Short mmCIF file of C-alpha atoms in Angstrom, two decimals:
data_model
loop_
_atom_site.label_atom_id
_atom_site.label_comp_id
_atom_site.label_asym_id
_atom_site.label_seq_id
_atom_site.Cartn_x
_atom_site.Cartn_y
_atom_site.Cartn_z
CA MET A 1 140.83 13.71 46.16
CA ASN A 2 139.49 17.10 45.04
CA LEU A 3 136.80 16.73 42.35
CA TYR A 4 138.31 19.48 40.21
CA LEU A 5 141.67 17.69 40.20
CA ILE A 6 139.93 14.48 39.17
CA PHE A 7 138.18 16.31 36.31
CA ALA A 8 141.53 17.86 35.31
CA LEU A 9 143.01 14.35 35.09
CA GLY A 10 140.07 13.22 32.97
CA PHE A 11 140.43 16.20 30.63
CA PHE A 12 144.14 15.46 30.28
CA ALA A 13 143.31 11.87 29.28
CA GLN A 14 140.77 13.06 26.74
CA ALA A 15 143.24 15.66 25.43
CA LEU A 16 145.62 12.76 24.74
CA PHE A 17 142.89 10.80 22.95
CA PHE A 18 141.98 13.89 20.95
CA ALA A 19 145.66 14.45 20.09
CA ARG A 20 145.98 10.91 18.73
CA THR A 21 142.88 11.44 16.58
CA ILE A 22 144.17 14.78 15.29
CA ALA A 23 147.55 13.17 14.43
CA GLN A 24 145.77 10.38 12.53
CA TRP A 25 143.53 12.89 10.74
CA PHE A 26 146.45 15.12 9.71
CA LYS A 27 148.30 12.14 8.26
CA SER A 28 145.18 10.85 6.50
CA GLU A 29 144.29 14.23 4.99
CA GLN A 30 147.82 14.59 3.67
CA GLU A 31 147.75 11.12 2.09
CA GLY A 32 144.14 11.37 0.91
CA LYS A 33 143.29 8.02 2.54
CA VAL A 34 142.89 6.60 6.05
CA ILE A 35 146.28 6.04 7.73
CA SER A 36 147.10 4.26 11.01
CA PRO A 37 150.32 5.93 12.28
CA ALA A 38 152.34 4.41 15.12
CA ILE A 39 151.98 7.59 17.20
CA TYR A 40 148.21 6.99 17.31
CA TRP A 41 148.79 3.81 19.31
CA GLN A 42 151.60 5.25 21.45
CA ILE A 43 149.41 8.13 22.60
CA SER A 44 146.55 5.65 23.10
CA LEU A 45 148.60 3.76 25.71
CA LEU A 46 149.32 6.89 27.74
CA GLY A 47 145.74 8.14 27.40
CA SER A 48 144.32 4.78 28.46
CA ILE A 49 146.40 4.64 31.65
CA THR A 50 145.32 8.19 32.52
CA MET A 51 141.67 7.51 31.73
CA PHE A 52 141.76 4.29 33.76
CA THR A 53 142.97 6.36 36.74
CA TYR A 54 140.13 8.83 36.17
CA GLY A 55 137.56 6.02 36.05
CA VAL A 56 138.81 4.58 39.34
CA LEU A 57 138.75 7.97 41.09
CA ARG A 58 135.26 8.70 39.71
CA ASN A 59 134.03 5.25 40.82
CA ASP A 60 132.79 4.76 37.27
CA ILE A 61 132.56 1.08 36.33
CA ALA A 62 131.81 1.92 32.68
CA ILE A 63 135.13 3.74 32.18
CA VAL A 64 137.13 1.05 34.02
CA VAL A 65 135.60 -1.71 31.89
CA GLY A 66 136.10 0.25 28.68
CA GLN A 67 139.81 0.92 29.24
CA THR A 68 140.53 -2.62 30.42
CA PHE A 69 138.83 -3.90 27.27
CA VAL A 70 141.20 -2.29 24.76
CA TYR A 71 144.60 -1.88 26.40
CA LEU A 72 146.26 -4.99 24.99
CA ILE A 73 144.94 -4.15 21.53
CA TYR A 74 146.90 -0.90 21.61
CA ILE A 75 150.07 -2.88 22.35
CA ARG A 76 149.29 -5.40 19.60
CA ASN A 77 148.89 -2.60 17.04
CA LEU A 78 152.29 -1.23 18.03
CA GLN A 79 153.70 -4.70 17.41
CA LEU A 80 152.02 -4.83 14.00
CA LYS A 81 153.53 -1.42 13.20
CA ASN A 82 156.95 -2.74 14.33
CA ALA A 83 157.00 0.14 16.83
CA TRP A 84 156.67 -1.78 20.13
CA ASN A 85 160.27 -3.08 20.18
CA GLN A 86 161.53 0.37 19.21
CA MET A 87 160.18 1.82 22.45
CA HIS A 88 162.63 1.99 25.37
CA ILE A 89 162.55 -1.15 27.53
CA ILE A 90 161.60 0.91 30.61
CA LEU A 91 158.56 2.34 28.80
CA ARG A 92 157.48 -1.14 27.70
CA VAL A 93 157.81 -2.52 31.24
CA LEU A 94 155.84 0.42 32.69
CA ALA A 95 153.16 0.02 30.00
CA ILE A 96 152.59 -3.53 31.24
CA LEU A 97 153.11 -3.08 34.99
CA ILE A 98 150.97 0.06 35.55
CA PRO A 99 147.64 -1.43 34.39
CA LEU A 100 148.41 -4.68 36.23
CA SER A 101 149.01 -2.69 39.43
CA TYR A 102 145.65 -0.94 38.95
CA ILE A 103 143.88 -4.27 38.57
CA GLY A 104 145.64 -5.50 41.73
CA TRP A 105 144.49 -2.36 43.57
CA LEU A 106 140.89 -2.84 42.41
CA ILE A 107 140.90 -6.41 43.70
CA PHE A 108 142.92 -6.06 46.91
CA GLY A 109 142.89 -2.32 47.75
CA ASN A 110 141.16 -0.58 50.68
CA SER A 111 139.37 2.18 48.73
CA HIS A 112 138.13 2.68 45.18
CA THR A 113 137.90 -1.10 44.89
CA MET A 114 136.00 -2.91 42.13
CA SER A 115 133.20 -3.68 44.56
CA GLU A 116 132.83 0.02 45.54
CA ILE A 117 132.90 1.11 41.92
CA ALA A 118 130.39 -1.51 40.79
CA ASN A 119 128.03 -0.61 43.65
CA ASN A 120 128.20 3.17 43.19
CA GLU A 121 124.69 4.30 44.21
CA GLU A 122 125.03 7.62 42.39
CA ILE A 123 124.31 5.78 39.14
CA SER A 124 121.10 3.80 38.66
CA PHE A 125 121.24 0.21 37.43
CA PHE A 126 119.77 1.23 34.06
CA TRP A 127 122.36 3.95 33.42
CA LYS A 128 125.16 1.76 34.74
CA THR A 129 124.14 -0.84 32.18
CA TRP A 130 123.82 1.83 29.48
CA GLY A 131 127.24 3.27 30.34
CA ILE A 132 128.96 -0.12 30.31
CA THR A 133 127.24 -1.01 27.01
CA ALA A 134 128.31 2.35 25.56
CA GLN A 135 131.93 1.83 26.64
CA ILE A 136 132.00 -1.74 25.36
CA THR A 137 130.45 -0.65 22.04
CA PHE A 138 132.93 2.21 21.69
CA SER A 139 135.82 -0.05 22.72
CA PHE A 140 134.65 -2.89 20.44
CA ARG A 141 135.83 -0.78 17.49
CA PHE A 142 139.35 -1.72 18.54
CA VAL A 143 138.46 -5.42 18.70
CA TYR A 144 137.04 -5.13 15.18
CA GLN A 145 140.13 -3.18 14.09
CA TRP A 146 142.45 -5.74 15.68
CA ILE A 147 140.76 -8.71 13.93
CA PHE A 148 140.86 -6.83 10.62
CA SER A 149 144.51 -5.89 11.14
CA GLU A 150 145.53 -9.46 11.96
CA LYS A 151 144.01 -10.57 8.65
CA GLU A 152 145.88 -7.82 6.82
CA LYS A 153 149.11 -8.46 8.77
CA ASP A 154 149.31 -4.70 9.30
CA SER A 155 147.77 -2.09 11.60
CA VAL A 156 144.89 -0.49 9.67
CA LEU A 157 141.75 1.49 10.54
CA PRO A 158 138.92 -0.02 8.44
CA LEU A 159 135.54 1.54 7.63
CA GLY A 160 133.76 -0.47 10.33
CA PHE A 161 136.04 1.08 12.95
CA TRP A 162 134.67 4.56 12.22
CA ILE A 163 131.04 3.42 11.99
CA ILE A 164 131.28 1.73 15.41
CA SER A 165 133.06 4.86 16.70
CA ILE A 166 130.04 7.01 15.82
CA ILE A 167 127.51 4.61 17.37
CA GLY A 168 129.52 4.22 20.58
CA SER A 169 130.23 7.95 20.73
CA LEU A 170 126.53 8.82 20.55
CA MET A 171 125.78 6.35 23.35
CA ASN A 172 128.58 7.75 25.53
CA PHE A 173 127.42 11.29 24.80
CA THR A 174 123.98 10.40 26.20
CA TYR A 175 125.60 8.77 29.25
CA SER A 176 127.71 11.88 29.91
CA ILE A 177 124.58 14.05 30.11
CA ILE A 178 122.94 11.75 32.66
CA ARG A 179 126.19 11.39 34.60
CA LEU A 180 126.89 15.14 34.45
CA ASP A 181 130.42 14.26 33.36
CA PRO A 182 132.08 17.15 31.48
CA VAL A 183 135.06 14.97 30.50
CA ILE A 184 133.03 12.38 28.59
CA PHE A 185 130.73 15.10 27.20
CA ALA A 186 133.63 17.07 25.72
CA ALA A 187 135.39 13.99 24.37
CA HIS A 188 132.45 12.67 22.40
CA SER A 189 131.43 16.10 21.14
CA LEU A 190 134.83 16.79 19.56
CA GLY A 191 135.52 13.41 17.99
CA MET A 192 132.44 13.14 15.78
CA PHE A 193 133.76 15.31 12.93
CA ILE A 194 136.93 13.24 12.54
CA TYR A 195 135.01 9.95 12.61
CA LEU A 196 132.76 11.22 9.82
CA ARG A 197 135.73 12.62 7.91
CA ASN A 198 137.48 9.23 7.93
CA ILE A 199 134.32 7.58 6.59
CA LEU A 200 134.34 10.05 3.70
CA LEU A 201 138.02 9.30 3.05
CA HIS A 202 137.17 5.60 2.94
CA TYR A 203 134.64 6.33 0.20
CA GLY A 204 137.28 8.11 -1.84
CA LYS A 205 136.14 11.68 -1.23
CA GLY A 206 139.79 12.77 -1.19
CA SER A 207 141.67 15.26 0.93
CA ILE A 208 140.03 18.53 1.94
CA LEU A 209 143.42 20.16 1.35
CA THR A 210 143.46 19.13 -2.31
CA LYS A 211 140.02 20.61 -2.87
CA MET A 212 140.83 23.85 -1.03
CA ASN A 213 144.21 24.21 -2.81
CA ILE A 214 145.63 26.82 -0.40
CA PRO A 215 149.44 26.55 -0.78
CA ILE A 216 150.44 27.82 2.68
CA LEU A 217 147.89 25.52 4.36
CA ASN A 218 149.01 22.57 2.24
CA ARG A 219 152.66 23.20 3.13
CA THR A 220 151.82 23.46 6.85
CA PHE A 221 149.85 20.20 6.78
CA LYS A 222 152.67 18.47 4.89
CA LYS A 223 155.31 19.60 7.39
CA ILE A 224 153.24 18.33 10.32
CA SER A 225 152.28 15.13 8.49
CA ASP A 226 155.90 14.34 7.62
CA LYS A 227 156.77 14.37 11.33
CA ILE A 228 154.01 11.85 12.14
CA LYS A 229 155.18 8.25 11.89
#
């Protein structure tokens, strides 16, 4: 497959991840506290499937491991938000069958198999290990978030989630430079501001909109926020 098309797929996946983060940020700024909207997890599912495809086509074991690590947590958060059963049955079936088919392909396929991806000689053992560790660290934020949410009996994004996000993002940013991967580079450059902003919201710094007090901007944010569930 053409490399530019593969990169386009990766950028589309990261655009979805960035869109989920922007939606969460908009809602949180409007409320003046960190919010975990259902749309964040819905977009996460679509982005994860797309990013998984990109990882397979790029023969990148780190990406494949990272996306496999968190997929079920996205579904669990939708259940905690009472949004999973509200999705159309066809979408729910596809959300389960597509990743399972990918795993089947990696095990039994003829190309882009797990063995080919794991043995990709374009990446040294050290950077493979670094990349996998970076993806697991970045993905572990969702494990932490899931455990925290189960205790709260609700889908929430705690302070630790954002701290782990920053650590994992910095590690992935380093990996993207070594890997010469524009998709990962762009993704972890853009997300840092929102991770830091959510940490400030956790410490009660309040909404930027309240401090700026620009009526037209406040009204625009409110209209967008009200549409985010």
